[in-house]
Coordinates of C-alpha atoms in Angstrom, one line a residue:
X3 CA -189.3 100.4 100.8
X4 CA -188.3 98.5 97.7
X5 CA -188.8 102.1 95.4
X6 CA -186.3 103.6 98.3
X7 CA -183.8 100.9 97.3
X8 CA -184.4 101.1 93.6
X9 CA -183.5 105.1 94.1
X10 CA -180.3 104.1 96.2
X11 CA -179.3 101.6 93.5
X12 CA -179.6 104.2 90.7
X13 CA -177.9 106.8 92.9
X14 CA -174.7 104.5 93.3
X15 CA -174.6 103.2 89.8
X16 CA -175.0 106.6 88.9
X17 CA -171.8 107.8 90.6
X18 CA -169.9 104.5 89.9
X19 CA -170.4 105.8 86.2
X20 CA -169.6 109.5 87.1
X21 CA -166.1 108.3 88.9
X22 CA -165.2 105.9 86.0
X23 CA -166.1 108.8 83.7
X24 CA -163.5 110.9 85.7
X25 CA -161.0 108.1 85.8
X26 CA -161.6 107.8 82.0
X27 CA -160.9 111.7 81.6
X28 CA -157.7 111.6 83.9
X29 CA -156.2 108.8 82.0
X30 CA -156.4 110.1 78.7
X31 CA -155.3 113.7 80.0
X32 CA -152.2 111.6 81.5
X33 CA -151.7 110.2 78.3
X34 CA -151.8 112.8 76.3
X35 CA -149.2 114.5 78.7
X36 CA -147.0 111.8 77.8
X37 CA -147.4 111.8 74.3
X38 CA -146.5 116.1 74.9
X39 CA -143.3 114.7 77.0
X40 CA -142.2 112.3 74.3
X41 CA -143.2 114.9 72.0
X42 CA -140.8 117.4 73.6
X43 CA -137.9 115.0 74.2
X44 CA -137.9 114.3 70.5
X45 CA -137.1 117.8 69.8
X46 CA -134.7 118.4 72.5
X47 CA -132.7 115.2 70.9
X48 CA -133.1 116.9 67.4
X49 CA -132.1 120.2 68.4
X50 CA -129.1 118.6 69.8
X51 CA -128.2 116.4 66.8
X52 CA -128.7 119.7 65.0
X53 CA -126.2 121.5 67.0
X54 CA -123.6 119.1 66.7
X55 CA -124.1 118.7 63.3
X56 CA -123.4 122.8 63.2
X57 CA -120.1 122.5 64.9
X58 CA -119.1 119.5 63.3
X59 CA -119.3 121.4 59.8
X60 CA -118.4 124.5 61.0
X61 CA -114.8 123.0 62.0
X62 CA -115.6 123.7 65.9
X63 CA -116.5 120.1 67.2
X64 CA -113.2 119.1 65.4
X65 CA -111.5 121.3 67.1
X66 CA -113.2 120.4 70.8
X67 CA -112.5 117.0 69.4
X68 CA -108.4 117.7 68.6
X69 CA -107.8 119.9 72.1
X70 CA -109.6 116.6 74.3
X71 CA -107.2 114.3 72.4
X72 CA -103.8 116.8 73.0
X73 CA -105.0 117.2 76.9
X74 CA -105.4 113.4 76.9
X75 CA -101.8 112.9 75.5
X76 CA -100.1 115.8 77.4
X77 CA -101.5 114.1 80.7
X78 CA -100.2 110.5 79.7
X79 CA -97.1 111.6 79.0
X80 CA -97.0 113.4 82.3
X81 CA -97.6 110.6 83.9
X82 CA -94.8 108.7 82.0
X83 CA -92.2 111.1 82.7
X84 CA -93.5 111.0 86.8
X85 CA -93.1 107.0 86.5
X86 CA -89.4 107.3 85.0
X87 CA -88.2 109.9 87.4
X88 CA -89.3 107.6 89.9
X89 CA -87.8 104.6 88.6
X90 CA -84.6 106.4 88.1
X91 CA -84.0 108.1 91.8
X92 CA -84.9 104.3 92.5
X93 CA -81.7 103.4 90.7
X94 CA -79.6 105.6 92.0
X95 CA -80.4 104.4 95.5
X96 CA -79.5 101.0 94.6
X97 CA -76.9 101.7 92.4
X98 CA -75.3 104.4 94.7
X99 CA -74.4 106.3 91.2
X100 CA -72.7 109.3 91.7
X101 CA -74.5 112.3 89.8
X102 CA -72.2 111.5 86.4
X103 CA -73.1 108.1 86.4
X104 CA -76.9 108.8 87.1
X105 CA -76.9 110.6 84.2
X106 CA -75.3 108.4 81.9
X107 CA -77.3 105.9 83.2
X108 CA -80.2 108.1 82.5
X109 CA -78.9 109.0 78.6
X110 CA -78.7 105.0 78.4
X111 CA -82.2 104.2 79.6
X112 CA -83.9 106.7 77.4
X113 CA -81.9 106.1 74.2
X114 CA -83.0 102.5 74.4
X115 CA -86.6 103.6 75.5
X116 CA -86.7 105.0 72.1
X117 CA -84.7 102.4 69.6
X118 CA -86.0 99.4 71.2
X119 CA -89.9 97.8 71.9
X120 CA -89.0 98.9 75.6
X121 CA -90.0 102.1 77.6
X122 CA -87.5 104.1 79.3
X123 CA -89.2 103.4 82.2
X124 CA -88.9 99.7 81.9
X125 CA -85.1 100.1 80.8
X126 CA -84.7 102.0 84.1
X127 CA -86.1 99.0 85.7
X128 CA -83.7 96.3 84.1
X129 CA -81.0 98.5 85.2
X130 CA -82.0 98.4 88.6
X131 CA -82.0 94.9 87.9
X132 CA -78.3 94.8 87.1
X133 CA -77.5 97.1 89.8
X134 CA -79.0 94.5 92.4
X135 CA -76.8 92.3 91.0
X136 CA -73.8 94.3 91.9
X137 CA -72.8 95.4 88.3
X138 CA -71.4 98.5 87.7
X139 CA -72.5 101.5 86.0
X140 CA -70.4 100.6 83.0
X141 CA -71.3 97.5 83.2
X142 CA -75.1 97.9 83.0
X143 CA -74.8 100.4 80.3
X144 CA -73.0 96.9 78.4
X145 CA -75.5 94.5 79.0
X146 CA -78.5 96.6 78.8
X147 CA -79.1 96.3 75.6
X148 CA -78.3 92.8 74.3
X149 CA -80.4 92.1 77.5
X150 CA -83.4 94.0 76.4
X151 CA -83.3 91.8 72.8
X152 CA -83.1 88.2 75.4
X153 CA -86.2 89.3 76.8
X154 CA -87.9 90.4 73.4
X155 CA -86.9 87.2 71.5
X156 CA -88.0 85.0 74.7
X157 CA -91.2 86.6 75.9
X158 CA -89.1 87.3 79.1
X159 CA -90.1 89.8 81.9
X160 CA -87.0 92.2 82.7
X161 CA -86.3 91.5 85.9
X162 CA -86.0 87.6 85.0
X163 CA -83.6 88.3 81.8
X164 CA -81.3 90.3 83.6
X165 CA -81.1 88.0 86.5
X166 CA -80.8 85.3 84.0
X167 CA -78.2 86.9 81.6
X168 CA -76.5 88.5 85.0
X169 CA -75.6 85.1 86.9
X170 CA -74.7 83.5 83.5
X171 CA -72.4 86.1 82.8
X172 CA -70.8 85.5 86.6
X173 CA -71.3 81.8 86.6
X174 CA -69.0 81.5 83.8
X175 CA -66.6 84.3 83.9
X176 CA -67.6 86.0 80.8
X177 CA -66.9 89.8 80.7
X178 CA -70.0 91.8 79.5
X179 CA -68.8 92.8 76.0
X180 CA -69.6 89.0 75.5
X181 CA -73.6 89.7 76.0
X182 CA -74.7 90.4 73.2
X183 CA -73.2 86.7 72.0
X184 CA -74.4 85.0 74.8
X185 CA -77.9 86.2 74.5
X186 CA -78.1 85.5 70.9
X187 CA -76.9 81.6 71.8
X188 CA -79.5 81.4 74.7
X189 CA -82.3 82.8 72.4
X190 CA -81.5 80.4 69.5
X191 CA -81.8 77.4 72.0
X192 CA -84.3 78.7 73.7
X193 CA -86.7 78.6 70.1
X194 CA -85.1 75.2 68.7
X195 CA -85.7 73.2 71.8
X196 CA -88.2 72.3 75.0
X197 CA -85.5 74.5 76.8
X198 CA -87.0 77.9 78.0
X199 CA -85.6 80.5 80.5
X200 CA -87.0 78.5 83.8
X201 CA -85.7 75.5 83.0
X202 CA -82.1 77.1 81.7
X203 CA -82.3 78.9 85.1
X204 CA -82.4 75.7 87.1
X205 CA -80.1 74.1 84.9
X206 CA -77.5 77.1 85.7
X207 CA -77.3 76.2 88.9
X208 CA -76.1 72.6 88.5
X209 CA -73.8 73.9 85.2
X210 CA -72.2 77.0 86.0
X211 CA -70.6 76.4 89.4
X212 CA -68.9 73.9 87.4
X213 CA -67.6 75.6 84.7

């Protein structure tokens, strides 16, 4: 009986040794298939670096590089001009410009778009602004500008500059050839004192009624 176990006991160990053996084989085979991947995948990234190198020096990837960058800009300013037509027909529904005035008005807004820090688009929208406000289409054309400069110099949204420079102008009867002066004034006391457009805003309130 014991020589029957002995025989069993060798028989096991026997194919305990024979499966670690094959575990053994599998798991360097595995290995070495990963050393064939990373193998591989090192001369996939090197043929690739090798092709871009090609059509960077033969001229090619400058030119892919070039037409991405003029689709890039073509589609931004698209999207510019979509935004300003936008803003504009908004105008002229505030405004109620009739077509000669919507185009001046339109002339104005892109003239200053370009000479100033100021979009066309955002000109459009201090114009609406203005138009809220009940001035005229001469009259925004006037103030527009001088307005654009109060906001600049004062780190001033639009929409607060012209409400501001609006309501001063009404508050104290100025006409709107006098802008330009009056924004230069508020800008100056604006940087030389704790006074900034809130509190002048409040202040205008009380004041101008007055006046």
């Amino acid at each position: 009986m014991a020589k029957q176990t002995r025989i069993v006991d060798v028989k096991v160990r026997s194919n305990v040794g024979g499966e670690m053996t094959k575990g053994t084989t599998a798991a360097t085979g595995l290995s070495g298939a990963l050393k064939g991947v990373a193998s591989s995948a090192n001369l996939a990234t090197g043929g690739i670096r090798a092709m871009t190198m090609a059509l960077i020096s033969s001229g090619i990837g400058a030119l892919v590089v070039a037409a991405g960058a003029l689709i890039a800009g073509i589609a931004g300013l698209i999207n510019k001009s979509r935004e300003f037509s936008k803003e504009m027909s908004n105008l002229k529904a505030v405004s109620g410009a009739t077509d000669e005035e919507f185009q001046a008005l339109k002339a104005n807004a892109i003239a200053l778009g370009s000479s100033t820090a100021f979009t066309a688009t955002q000109v459009a929208q201090l114009q609406t602004e203005f138009a809220k406000l009940g001035f005229t289409t001469n009259q925004i054309i006037a103030v527009s500008e001088a307005t654009l400069d109060l906001a600049a110099a004062t780190g001033t949204d639009l929409a607060e500059a012209a409400s501001v420079a609006g309501s001063t102008l009404k508050g104290f009867g100025m006409g709107v050839e006098e802008t330009g002066r009056m924004a230069d004034v508020m800008a100056k006391s604006f940087s030389s004192s704790a006074l900034d457009m809130e509190k002048f805003r409040e202040s205008m309130k009380l004041v101008a009624p007055r006046s």
